[in-house]
Amino acid sequence: MAHILIIEDEKGISDFLKEGLSEEGYEISLASDGEKGLQKAMNNSFDVILMDWMLPKIQGIEVTRKLREAGNQTPVIFLTAKDTVQDTILGLRSGANDYLKKPFSFDELLERIKVQLRKPQSKINHILSHEGIKIDKDKREVKIDNREIHLTQKEFDLLSYLLQNKNKVCTRDEILDKVWDIHFDYDSGVIDVYINSLRKKIKSVKDVNIIETVRGVGYIVKD
Ligand code: CA
């Protein structure tokens, strides 16, 4: 049975979620503030964490960051009323896996939880290369002309995805789906921010622009 931790300070919401998810057969633990949530998440093994954004003591985003820094990779789904692109980017950068805006439908939440539970945990042994850029997916290492560059988790996933699909246009929807695991209508502005950041990091080492924009559609890496 999958075990879900709900970190939420509004009792009405956490009770509602606990009841609904228990009926679906999940085992539920609750934490009513960020500090308790972080403690529980660190000391137990959960399959998914549902995380409120605005929490007493430690904010949800900070809890997520601390978990990731400690090497904890439990999938985190944010439940939040914050809905601007900037907030979305912050949430995903902190290491969250998905993001659901309040008010959300319970059925949609269930689907998103299932997606996180389905995700394969095993890594693919793979090395990708293009124009002097070498990605080692096992070591999660990127080198350009043998110089290592430091990418965030999502930048790495995004670059890997584009290189894996070399010579094919990757649409925004595909990128959100495959890199962010987001399958519903969503502001794709977050992708541009990551593409810009990737281009800058690559350019700081080598004067190339390998990622081309296909206006209105997405991005492509060409041979
Ligand atoms: Ca709250």
mmCIF file of C-alpha atoms in Angstrom, residues 53 61 78 80-93 99:
data_model
loop_
_atom_site.group_PDB
_atom_site.id
_atom_site.type_symbol
_atom_site.label_atom_id
_atom_site.label_comp_id
_atom_site.label_asym_id
_atom_site.label_seq_id
_atom_site.Cartn_x
_atom_site.Cartn_y
_atom_site.Cartn_z
ATOM 1 C CA TRP A 53 2.840 26.156 -0.002
ATOM 2 C CA ILE A 61 9.115 25.380 -0.684
ATOM 3 C CA PHE A 78 2.538 21.165 -4.232
ATOM 4 C CA THR A 80 -1.236 25.865 -3.501
ATOM 5 C CA ALA A 81 -3.264 28.931 -4.303
ATOM 6 C CA LYS A 82 -0.172 30.628 -5.681
ATOM 7 C CA ASP A 83 -0.468 30.481 -9.421
ATOM 8 C CA THR A 84 1.902 32.904 -11.122
ATOM 9 C CA VAL A 85 4.642 31.662 -13.412
ATOM 10 C CA GLN A 86 7.309 32.930 -11.012
ATOM 11 C CA ASP A 87 5.853 30.924 -8.136
ATOM 12 C CA THR A 88 5.580 27.846 -10.324
ATOM 13 C CA ILE A 89 9.232 28.150 -11.265
ATOM 14 C CA LEU A 90 10.238 28.575 -7.626
ATOM 15 C CA GLY A 91 8.247 25.517 -6.657
ATOM 16 C CA LEU A 92 9.716 23.335 -9.369
ATOM 17 C CA ARG A 93 13.235 24.641 -8.760
ATOM 18 C CA TYR A 99 2.051 21.493 -8.810
#
